[in-house]
Amino acid sequence: MKKLIWAVLFMFVLAIVLIPAVINWPAANHDMERGLLNEYAGKPLTVNVYISARKKTVAMPLEEYLIGVVAAEMPANFETEALKAQAVAARTYTIRRMLMVDPDLHPGTQGAKLCDRPTHCQAWFSSEELKKKWGMFKYPLYIYKIKKAVQETKGKVLVYNNQLADPVYHGSCGGAGTEKSGNVWKYDIPYLQAVKCQWDDLTKPGLINKTTVSVKEFAALLNLPGKVEAIIPLLKNGIYSKNKRLISVKSGSEVISGNAFRTKLGLASSVFSWEIKGDKVTFTTKGKGHGVGMCQYGANGMAKAGKNYREILAYYYKGTQISSLVKFGPK
Ligand SMILES: [Zn+2]
Ligand SMILES: [Zn+2]
């Protein structure tokens, strides 16, 4: 009888501890739940980040780490609501990586879950790097803005269907609108679909770029014969999306995605026009990055038009919700 009372009492205590966790956490992902329960064991919520320049892994409190990420990933002179949208995207991405058990993406780094390389994880700058980047006068102003954006969204993540979303983003869609993920990568994700974006001001520096490559270089990068005659049909017969973004080109029997094409040729965007003069091909690109998910310039434009971070995220990631991780780890 005594045993039974203890068992009931134990279940009762367990329910008090676990029920809030279940309510506040998007369930249905085994790794995620395991991560949550580990954090509930009382360890502080810290992120192990591999810092390339120092060649070492540093443990940082999550919210502090996010300040360095937002500062590195979005211009600090952007509107606060855009910075807040960025903070939620960065936090969601970070938690996804933290809860990833397999594969180990950073072997030999003493358990780093993320690194500071933007091409691999997400960029992160230390305060010393930020002082250099912004200068001593702008540093206090910018760091205040970014800290505020992170603090005002503390513990907020983006979820879809009760699971953490994959909130990919890019610099600028070039005014073409964002792209359906299936047109850029192998997988089509329901919340990463094309949306219109009228906020990219192409008169801003860096949004229209010209890249010139020689016919020889072009041909070598795409395994083509080094002749203009081989390049013109490749570009003319390319498949372009409704937004005029290059989806794929065919080089012989090989199909190359527009995104891979952009990377190979070092183009800022796969929305472009092209021109061949003599033995040179010149691309004029609009925007920056792959074009999927949130457009950062668009987010800034929406914020200027009075939209808040929730509206910005709901616009670029259709069907997602903002969920709270306040119960995740100690307060
Ligand atoms: Zn990494
Ligand atoms: Zn845009």
Coordinates of C-alpha atoms and ligand atoms in Angstrom, one line a residue, residues 97 105-106 113-117 120-122, ligand 1:
R97 CA 21.7 22.4 -34.6
L105 CA 29.0 18.2 -38.3
H106 CA 32.1 19.4 -36.5
K113 CA 27.3 22.0 -32.4
L114 CA 27.9 25.1 -34.5
C115 CA 30.8 27.0 -36.0
D116 CA 31.2 30.7 -37.0
R117 CA 31.5 30.0 -40.7
H120 CA 28.6 26.0 -43.0
C121 CA 26.5 27.2 -40.0
Q122 CA 25.8 30.9 -39.3
Ligands
ZN1 ZN 29.5 24.7 -38.9

